[in-house]
mmCIF file of C-alpha atoms in Angstrom:
data_model
loop_
_atom_site.group_PDB
_atom_site.id
_atom_site.type_symbol
_atom_site.label_atom_id
_atom_site.label_comp_id
_atom_site.label_asym_id
_atom_site.label_seq_id
_atom_site.Cartn_x
_atom_site.Cartn_y
_atom_site.Cartn_z
ATOM 1 C CA UNK A 1 22.578 12.848 26.079
ATOM 2 C CA UNK A 2 23.793 16.198 28.135
ATOM 3 C CA UNK A 3 22.197 19.855 27.862
ATOM 4 C CA UNK A 4 24.316 22.745 26.252
ATOM 5 C CA UNK A 5 23.075 25.921 24.996
ATOM 6 C CA UNK A 6 24.660 28.852 22.615
ATOM 7 C CA UNK A 7 25.455 32.312 23.781
ATOM 8 C CA UNK A 8 27.799 35.595 23.719
ATOM 9 C CA UNK A 9 29.432 36.170 27.033
ATOM 10 C CA UNK A 10 30.301 39.744 27.565
ATOM 11 C CA UNK A 11 33.969 40.155 28.244
ATOM 12 C CA UNK A 12 35.161 39.972 32.351
ATOM 13 C CA UNK A 13 34.273 43.551 33.473
ATOM 14 C CA UNK A 14 30.873 43.322 32.053
ATOM 15 C CA UNK A 15 30.480 40.192 33.392
ATOM 16 C CA UNK A 16 31.410 41.370 36.460
ATOM 17 C CA UNK A 17 29.139 43.992 36.591
ATOM 18 C CA UNK A 18 26.298 42.178 35.422
ATOM 19 C CA UNK A 19 27.119 39.248 38.380
ATOM 20 C CA UNK A 20 27.404 41.963 40.768
ATOM 21 C CA UNK A 21 23.588 42.828 40.040
ATOM 22 C CA UNK A 22 22.689 38.668 40.609
ATOM 23 C CA UNK A 23 24.672 38.555 43.950
ATOM 24 C CA UNK A 24 23.008 41.909 45.073
ATOM 25 C CA UNK A 25 19.583 40.801 43.928
ATOM 26 C CA UNK A 26 20.409 37.133 46.123
ATOM 27 C CA UNK A 27 21.818 38.862 49.146
ATOM 28 C CA UNK A 28 18.814 41.375 49.121
ATOM 29 C CA UNK A 29 15.709 39.247 48.483
ATOM 30 C CA UNK A 30 17.378 35.444 48.550
ATOM 31 C CA UNK A 31 16.652 35.417 45.035
ATOM 32 C CA UNK A 32 19.750 33.229 43.504
ATOM 33 C CA UNK A 33 18.194 30.980 40.451
ATOM 34 C CA UNK A 34 19.976 33.427 37.993
ATOM 35 C CA UNK A 35 23.281 32.840 39.455
ATOM 36 C CA UNK A 36 23.368 29.011 37.960
ATOM 37 C CA UNK A 37 24.752 30.630 34.753
ATOM 38 C CA UNK A 38 26.898 33.354 33.918
ATOM 39 C CA UNK A 39 25.789 36.426 32.707
ATOM 40 C CA UNK A 40 24.934 35.904 28.504
ATOM 41 C CA UNK A 41 23.022 36.703 25.848
ATOM 42 C CA UNK A 42 21.265 33.471 24.452
ATOM 43 C CA UNK A 43 21.545 32.599 20.961
ATOM 44 C CA UNK A 44 20.257 29.284 21.201
ATOM 45 C CA UNK A 45 17.870 27.611 23.952
ATOM 46 C CA UNK A 46 19.322 24.435 26.155
ATOM 47 C CA UNK A 47 19.067 21.454 24.141
ATOM 48 C CA UNK A 48 20.175 17.809 24.346
ATOM 49 C CA UNK A 49 22.920 16.608 22.402
ATOM 50 C CA UNK A 50 25.361 13.174 22.911
ATOM 51 C CA UNK A 51 27.941 14.086 24.924
ATOM 52 C CA UNK A 52 30.657 11.373 23.468
ATOM 53 C CA UNK A 53 29.939 13.456 20.212
ATOM 54 C CA UNK A 54 30.792 16.891 21.755
ATOM 55 C CA UNK A 55 34.044 17.627 19.285
ATOM 56 C CA UNK A 56 31.702 17.071 16.292
ATOM 57 C CA UNK A 57 29.216 20.005 17.758
ATOM 58 C CA UNK A 58 32.388 22.188 18.286
ATOM 59 C CA UNK A 59 33.682 21.079 14.732
ATOM 60 C CA UNK A 60 30.703 22.285 12.866
ATOM 61 C CA UNK A 61 29.866 25.265 15.171
ATOM 62 C CA UNK A 62 33.692 26.456 14.374
ATOM 63 C CA UNK A 63 33.274 25.743 10.562
ATOM 64 C CA UNK A 64 29.932 27.405 10.593
ATOM 65 C CA UNK A 65 31.889 30.973 12.605
ATOM 66 C CA UNK A 66 34.656 31.062 10.164
ATOM 67 C CA UNK A 67 32.896 33.256 8.179
ATOM 68 C CA UNK A 68 31.108 35.170 10.894
ATOM 69 C CA UNK A 69 32.394 38.698 12.016
ATOM 70 C CA UNK A 70 32.678 40.589 15.065
ATOM 71 C CA UNK A 71 29.871 43.287 16.288
ATOM 72 C CA UNK A 72 29.226 45.726 18.764
ATOM 73 C CA UNK A 73 26.753 44.823 21.605
ATOM 74 C CA UNK A 74 25.155 47.734 22.945
ATOM 75 C CA UNK A 75 23.425 46.900 26.791
ATOM 76 C CA UNK A 76 21.471 49.358 28.216
ATOM 77 C CA UNK A 77 17.986 49.561 30.421
ATOM 78 C CA UNK A 78 15.904 47.388 32.409
ATOM 79 C CA UNK A 79 13.032 45.130 30.765
ATOM 80 C CA UNK A 80 10.761 42.381 31.704
ATOM 81 C CA UNK A 81 9.185 39.406 30.769
ATOM 82 C CA UNK A 82 5.807 39.444 32.423
ATOM 83 C CA UNK A 83 6.361 39.583 36.280
ATOM 84 C CA UNK A 84 8.246 36.679 35.926
ATOM 85 C CA UNK A 85 11.836 37.926 34.634
ATOM 86 C CA UNK A 86 13.802 41.032 34.920
ATOM 87 C CA UNK A 87 17.031 41.436 32.365
ATOM 88 C CA UNK A 88 19.322 43.740 31.351
ATOM 89 C CA UNK A 89 18.136 45.223 27.491
ATOM 90 C CA UNK A 90 20.265 44.419 24.992
ATOM 91 C CA UNK A 91 20.078 46.438 21.626
ATOM 92 C CA UNK A 92 18.474 44.777 18.581
ATOM 93 C CA UNK A 93 21.098 45.124 16.185
ATOM 94 C CA UNK A 94 20.982 44.191 12.384
ATOM 95 C CA UNK A 95 24.403 42.119 13.063
ATOM 96 C CA UNK A 96 22.840 40.484 16.610
ATOM 97 C CA UNK A 97 19.458 39.494 15.305
ATOM 98 C CA UNK A 98 21.407 38.332 11.605
ATOM 99 C CA UNK A 99 23.400 36.354 13.825
ATOM 100 C CA UNK A 100 20.915 34.301 16.002
ATOM 101 C CA UNK A 101 18.913 33.917 12.626
ATOM 102 C CA UNK A 102 21.910 32.250 11.408
ATOM 103 C CA UNK A 103 22.633 30.105 14.697
ATOM 104 C CA UNK A 104 18.744 28.829 14.464
ATOM 105 C CA UNK A 105 19.129 27.949 10.555
ATOM 106 C CA UNK A 106 22.592 26.263 11.624
ATOM 107 C CA UNK A 107 21.007 24.614 14.684
ATOM 108 C CA UNK A 108 18.603 23.052 12.491
ATOM 109 C CA UNK A 109 20.488 21.816 9.720
ATOM 110 C CA UNK A 110 23.536 20.850 11.258
ATOM 111 C CA UNK A 111 22.236 19.248 14.483
ATOM 112 C CA UNK A 112 18.357 18.665 13.632
ATOM 113 C CA UNK A 113 17.450 20.888 16.693
ATOM 114 C CA UNK A 114 14.110 21.985 16.606
ATOM 115 C CA UNK A 115 12.666 25.486 16.214
ATOM 116 C CA UNK A 116 11.197 26.608 19.754
ATOM 117 C CA UNK A 117 9.425 29.492 19.877
ATOM 118 C CA UNK A 118 12.017 31.561 21.809
ATOM 119 C CA UNK A 119 14.520 30.879 18.556
ATOM 120 C CA UNK A 120 11.555 32.434 16.134
ATOM 121 C CA UNK A 121 10.375 35.342 18.589
ATOM 122 C CA UNK A 122 14.133 36.405 19.504
ATOM 123 C CA UNK A 123 14.052 39.250 22.225
ATOM 124 C CA UNK A 124 17.515 39.687 23.432
ATOM 125 C CA UNK A 125 18.263 40.397 26.777
ATOM 126 C CA UNK A 126 21.033 39.344 29.972
ATOM 127 C CA UNK A 127 18.745 37.793 32.660
ATOM 128 C CA UNK A 128 19.508 39.079 36.087
ATOM 129 C CA UNK A 129 16.234 37.354 38.122
ATOM 130 C CA UNK A 130 13.702 34.737 37.063
ATOM 131 C CA UNK A 131 12.218 31.377 38.218
ATOM 132 C CA UNK A 132 12.538 31.684 41.856
ATOM 133 C CA UNK A 133 11.275 35.670 41.520
ATOM 134 C CA UNK A 134 7.929 36.451 43.619
ATOM 135 C CA UNK A 135 5.304 38.619 42.383
ATOM 136 C CA UNK A 136 5.341 39.748 46.093
ATOM 137 C CA UNK A 137 8.613 41.394 45.644
ATOM 138 C CA UNK A 138 8.804 41.483 42.011
ATOM 139 C CA UNK A 139 8.424 45.741 41.694
ATOM 140 C CA UNK A 140 11.442 45.799 44.807
ATOM 141 C CA UNK A 141 13.413 43.722 42.984
ATOM 142 C CA UNK A 142 13.060 45.776 39.550
ATOM 143 C CA UNK A 143 13.530 48.913 41.400
ATOM 144 C CA UNK A 144 16.965 47.616 42.816
ATOM 145 C CA UNK A 145 18.023 46.672 39.167
ATOM 146 C CA UNK A 146 17.044 49.882 37.544
ATOM 147 C CA UNK A 147 19.488 51.792 39.997
ATOM 148 C CA UNK A 148 22.286 49.687 39.296
ATOM 149 C CA UNK A 149 21.574 48.974 35.699
ATOM 150 C CA UNK A 150 24.504 50.342 33.459
ATOM 151 C CA UNK A 151 25.589 50.704 30.018
ATOM 152 C CA UNK A 152 27.909 49.014 28.366
ATOM 153 C CA UNK A 153 29.310 48.315 24.749
ATOM 154 C CA UNK A 154 31.528 45.148 23.612
ATOM 155 C CA UNK A 155 32.573 43.323 20.852
ATOM 156 C CA UNK A 156 31.508 40.191 20.288
ATOM 157 C CA UNK A 157 33.789 37.858 18.564
ATOM 158 C CA UNK A 158 32.862 34.557 19.620
ATOM 159 C CA UNK A 159 30.052 32.114 20.531
ATOM 160 C CA UNK A 160 30.411 30.357 24.044
ATOM 161 C CA UNK A 161 29.066 26.495 24.568
ATOM 162 C CA UNK A 162 27.762 26.710 27.890
ATOM 163 C CA UNK A 163 26.988 22.899 29.213
ATOM 164 C CA UNK A 164 25.069 21.855 32.460
ATOM 165 C CA UNK A 165 27.098 20.271 35.254
ATOM 166 C CA UNK A 166 25.967 19.594 38.813
ATOM 167 C CA UNK A 167 23.132 21.767 38.429
ATOM 168 C CA UNK A 168 24.868 24.727 36.966
ATOM 169 C CA UNK A 169 25.580 26.112 33.377
ATOM 170 C CA UNK A 170 29.253 25.976 32.834
ATOM 171 C CA UNK A 171 31.385 27.938 30.115
ATOM 172 C CA UNK A 172 32.783 24.755 28.225
ATOM 173 C CA UNK A 173 34.083 25.952 24.771
ATOM 174 C CA UNK A 174 34.682 29.388 23.626
ATOM 175 C CA UNK A 175 34.438 29.269 19.564
ATOM 176 C CA UNK A 176 35.714 32.200 17.786
ATOM 177 C CA UNK A 177 34.419 34.161 14.936
ATOM 178 C CA UNK A 178 36.593 34.024 11.809
ATOM 179 C CA UNK A 179 35.687 37.135 10.169
#
Protein backbone atom coordinates (compact mmCIF):
# COMPACT_ATOMS: atom_id res chain seq x y z
CA UNK A 1 0.00 0.00 0.00
CA UNK A 2 1.15 3.49 -0.87
CA UNK A 3 0.01 6.92 0.36
CA UNK A 4 -1.57 9.41 -2.08
CA UNK A 5 -3.67 12.54 -1.94
CA UNK A 6 -5.50 14.69 -4.47
CA UNK A 7 -4.93 18.42 -4.80
CA UNK A 8 -4.98 21.51 -6.95
CA UNK A 9 -1.51 22.93 -7.52
CA UNK A 10 -1.14 26.58 -8.47
CA UNK A 11 0.78 27.46 -11.65
CA UNK A 12 4.60 27.79 -11.32
CA UNK A 13 4.73 31.53 -10.57
CA UNK A 14 2.20 31.29 -7.72
CA UNK A 15 3.72 28.02 -6.52
CA UNK A 16 7.08 29.79 -6.28
CA UNK A 17 5.66 32.73 -4.27
CA UNK A 18 4.03 30.36 -1.77
CA UNK A 19 7.17 28.20 -1.61
CA UNK A 20 9.22 31.35 -0.91
CA UNK A 21 7.04 32.02 2.16
CA UNK A 22 7.70 28.47 3.41
CA UNK A 23 11.44 28.96 2.85
CA UNK A 24 11.40 32.29 4.71
CA UNK A 25 9.69 30.58 7.67
CA UNK A 26 12.33 27.86 7.59
CA UNK A 27 15.20 30.36 7.36
CA UNK A 28 13.94 32.63 10.16
CA UNK A 29 12.41 30.08 12.54
CA UNK A 30 13.76 26.66 11.58
CA UNK A 31 10.19 25.51 10.85
CA UNK A 32 10.34 23.24 7.83
CA UNK A 33 7.72 20.50 7.96
CA UNK A 34 5.52 22.31 5.40
CA UNK A 35 8.37 21.95 2.89
CA UNK A 36 7.63 18.21 2.65
CA UNK A 37 4.94 18.98 0.06
CA UNK A 38 4.57 21.55 -2.70
CA UNK A 39 2.12 24.41 -2.08
CA UNK A 40 -1.31 22.95 -2.81
CA UNK A 41 -5.03 23.02 -2.09
CA UNK A 42 -6.08 19.60 -0.82
CA UNK A 43 -9.19 18.05 -2.36
CA UNK A 44 -8.82 14.62 -0.71
CA UNK A 45 -6.69 14.01 2.36
CA UNK A 46 -3.97 11.32 2.23
CA UNK A 47 -5.22 7.81 1.69
CA UNK A 48 -3.69 4.37 1.19
CA UNK A 49 -4.03 2.69 -2.18
CA UNK A 50 -2.47 -0.39 -3.75
CA UNK A 51 0.55 0.89 -5.69
CA UNK A 52 0.21 -1.99 -8.16
CA UNK A 53 -3.17 -0.52 -9.14
CA UNK A 54 -2.00 3.08 -9.71
CA UNK A 55 -3.06 2.91 -13.35
CA UNK A 56 -6.60 2.03 -12.25
CA UNK A 57 -6.63 5.03 -9.89
CA UNK A 58 -5.47 7.27 -12.76
CA UNK A 59 -8.00 5.83 -15.24
CA UNK A 60 -10.93 6.21 -12.84
CA UNK A 61 -9.92 9.74 -11.91
CA UNK A 62 -9.39 10.71 -15.57
CA UNK A 63 -12.90 9.47 -16.45
CA UNK A 64 -14.33 11.36 -13.48
CA UNK A 65 -12.62 14.58 -14.64
CA UNK A 66 -13.97 14.37 -18.21
CA UNK A 67 -17.03 16.42 -17.24
CA UNK A 68 -15.18 18.90 -15.01
CA UNK A 69 -14.84 22.45 -16.33
CA UNK A 70 -11.90 24.69 -15.36
CA UNK A 71 -12.66 27.32 -12.73
CA UNK A 72 -10.96 30.28 -11.11
CA UNK A 73 -9.23 29.94 -7.74
CA UNK A 74 -8.54 33.05 -5.64
CA UNK A 75 -5.80 33.19 -3.03
CA UNK A 76 -6.08 36.04 -0.55
CA UNK A 77 -5.39 36.68 3.10
CA UNK A 78 -3.91 34.60 5.87
CA UNK A 79 -5.70 32.30 8.27
CA UNK A 80 -5.03 29.84 11.05
CA UNK A 81 -6.39 26.66 12.56
CA UNK A 82 -5.92 27.43 16.23
CA UNK A 83 -2.26 28.07 16.98
CA UNK A 84 -1.04 25.00 15.10
CA UNK A 85 -1.49 25.82 11.38
CA UNK A 86 -0.91 28.99 9.34
CA UNK A 87 -2.22 29.14 5.79
CA UNK A 88 -2.93 31.37 2.81
CA UNK A 89 -6.66 31.77 2.37
CA UNK A 90 -8.57 30.34 -0.58
CA UNK A 91 -11.95 31.80 -1.52
CA UNK A 92 -14.76 29.25 -1.11
CA UNK A 93 -16.18 29.65 -4.61
CA UNK A 94 -19.22 27.66 -5.69
CA UNK A 95 -17.10 25.84 -8.29
CA UNK A 96 -14.33 24.87 -5.84
CA UNK A 97 -16.78 23.66 -3.21
CA UNK A 98 -18.71 21.64 -5.83
CA UNK A 99 -15.43 20.16 -7.09
CA UNK A 100 -14.39 19.02 -3.63
CA UNK A 101 -17.82 17.58 -2.96
CA UNK A 102 -17.67 15.66 -6.25
CA UNK A 103 -14.16 14.40 -5.45
CA UNK A 104 -15.37 13.24 -2.03
CA UNK A 105 -18.27 11.33 -3.59
CA UNK A 106 -16.00 9.88 -6.30
CA UNK A 107 -13.47 8.67 -3.71
CA UNK A 108 -16.17 7.04 -1.62
CA UNK A 109 -17.94 5.31 -4.55
CA UNK A 110 -15.08 4.47 -6.91
CA UNK A 111 -12.12 4.02 -4.56
CA UNK A 112 -14.01 2.81 -1.46
CA UNK A 113 -12.37 5.49 0.69
CA UNK A 114 -13.98 6.65 3.92
CA UNK A 115 -15.29 10.14 4.49
CA UNK A 116 -13.00 11.91 6.91
CA UNK A 117 -13.91 14.87 9.10
CA UNK A 118 -11.89 17.16 6.82
CA UNK A 119 -13.89 15.87 3.83
CA UNK A 120 -17.17 16.81 5.50
CA UNK A 121 -15.97 20.16 6.88
CA UNK A 122 -13.97 21.31 3.88
CA UNK A 123 -12.05 24.54 4.37
CA UNK A 124 -9.87 25.23 1.33
CA UNK A 125 -6.45 26.64 2.19
CA UNK A 126 -2.79 26.58 1.25
CA UNK A 127 -0.70 25.62 4.30
CA UNK A 128 2.60 27.41 4.85
CA UNK A 129 3.38 26.24 8.40
CA UNK A 130 2.21 23.39 10.63
CA UNK A 131 3.31 20.40 12.71
CA UNK A 132 6.68 21.82 13.84
CA UNK A 133 5.13 25.27 14.48
CA UNK A 134 5.40 25.83 18.24
CA UNK A 135 3.03 28.01 20.31
CA UNK A 136 6.03 30.06 21.51
CA UNK A 137 6.72 31.54 18.09
CA UNK A 138 3.27 31.21 16.55
CA UNK A 139 2.46 34.93 16.54
CA UNK A 140 5.87 35.90 15.14
CA UNK A 141 5.48 33.42 12.29
CA UNK A 142 1.90 34.58 11.69
CA UNK A 143 3.05 38.20 11.45
CA UNK A 144 5.83 37.22 9.03
CA UNK A 145 3.31 35.40 6.80
CA UNK A 146 0.92 38.37 6.92
CA UNK A 147 3.76 40.64 5.76
CA UNK A 148 4.52 38.28 2.85
CA UNK A 149 0.93 37.53 1.96
CA UNK A 150 -0.24 38.07 -1.59
CA UNK A 151 -3.36 37.96 -3.71
CA UNK A 152 -3.41 35.75 -6.77
CA UNK A 153 -5.83 34.16 -9.17
CA UNK A 154 -5.42 31.12 -11.35
CA UNK A 155 -7.56 28.84 -13.46
CA UNK A 156 -7.66 25.33 -12.08
CA UNK A 157 -7.71 22.93 -14.99
CA UNK A 158 -6.27 19.74 -13.53
CA UNK A 159 -6.00 17.63 -10.40
CA UNK A 160 -2.62 16.46 -9.21
CA UNK A 161 -2.12 13.07 -7.62
CA UNK A 162 0.61 13.42 -5.02
CA UNK A 163 2.52 10.37 -3.86
CA UNK A 164 4.53 9.90 -0.68
CA UNK A 165 8.15 9.05 -1.49
CA UNK A 166 11.13 9.28 0.88
CA UNK A 167 9.10 11.15 3.54
CA UNK A 168 7.99 13.82 1.02
CA UNK A 169 4.90 14.38 -1.10
CA UNK A 170 5.84 14.41 -4.79
CA UNK A 171 3.52 15.50 -7.62
CA UNK A 172 3.07 12.14 -9.32
CA UNK A 173 0.52 12.74 -12.08
CA UNK A 174 -1.46 15.71 -13.40
CA UNK A 175 -4.88 14.81 -14.78
CA UNK A 176 -6.62 17.52 -16.84
CA UNK A 177 -10.25 18.48 -16.63
CA UNK A 178 -12.20 17.55 -19.74
CA UNK A 179 -14.77 20.35 -19.84
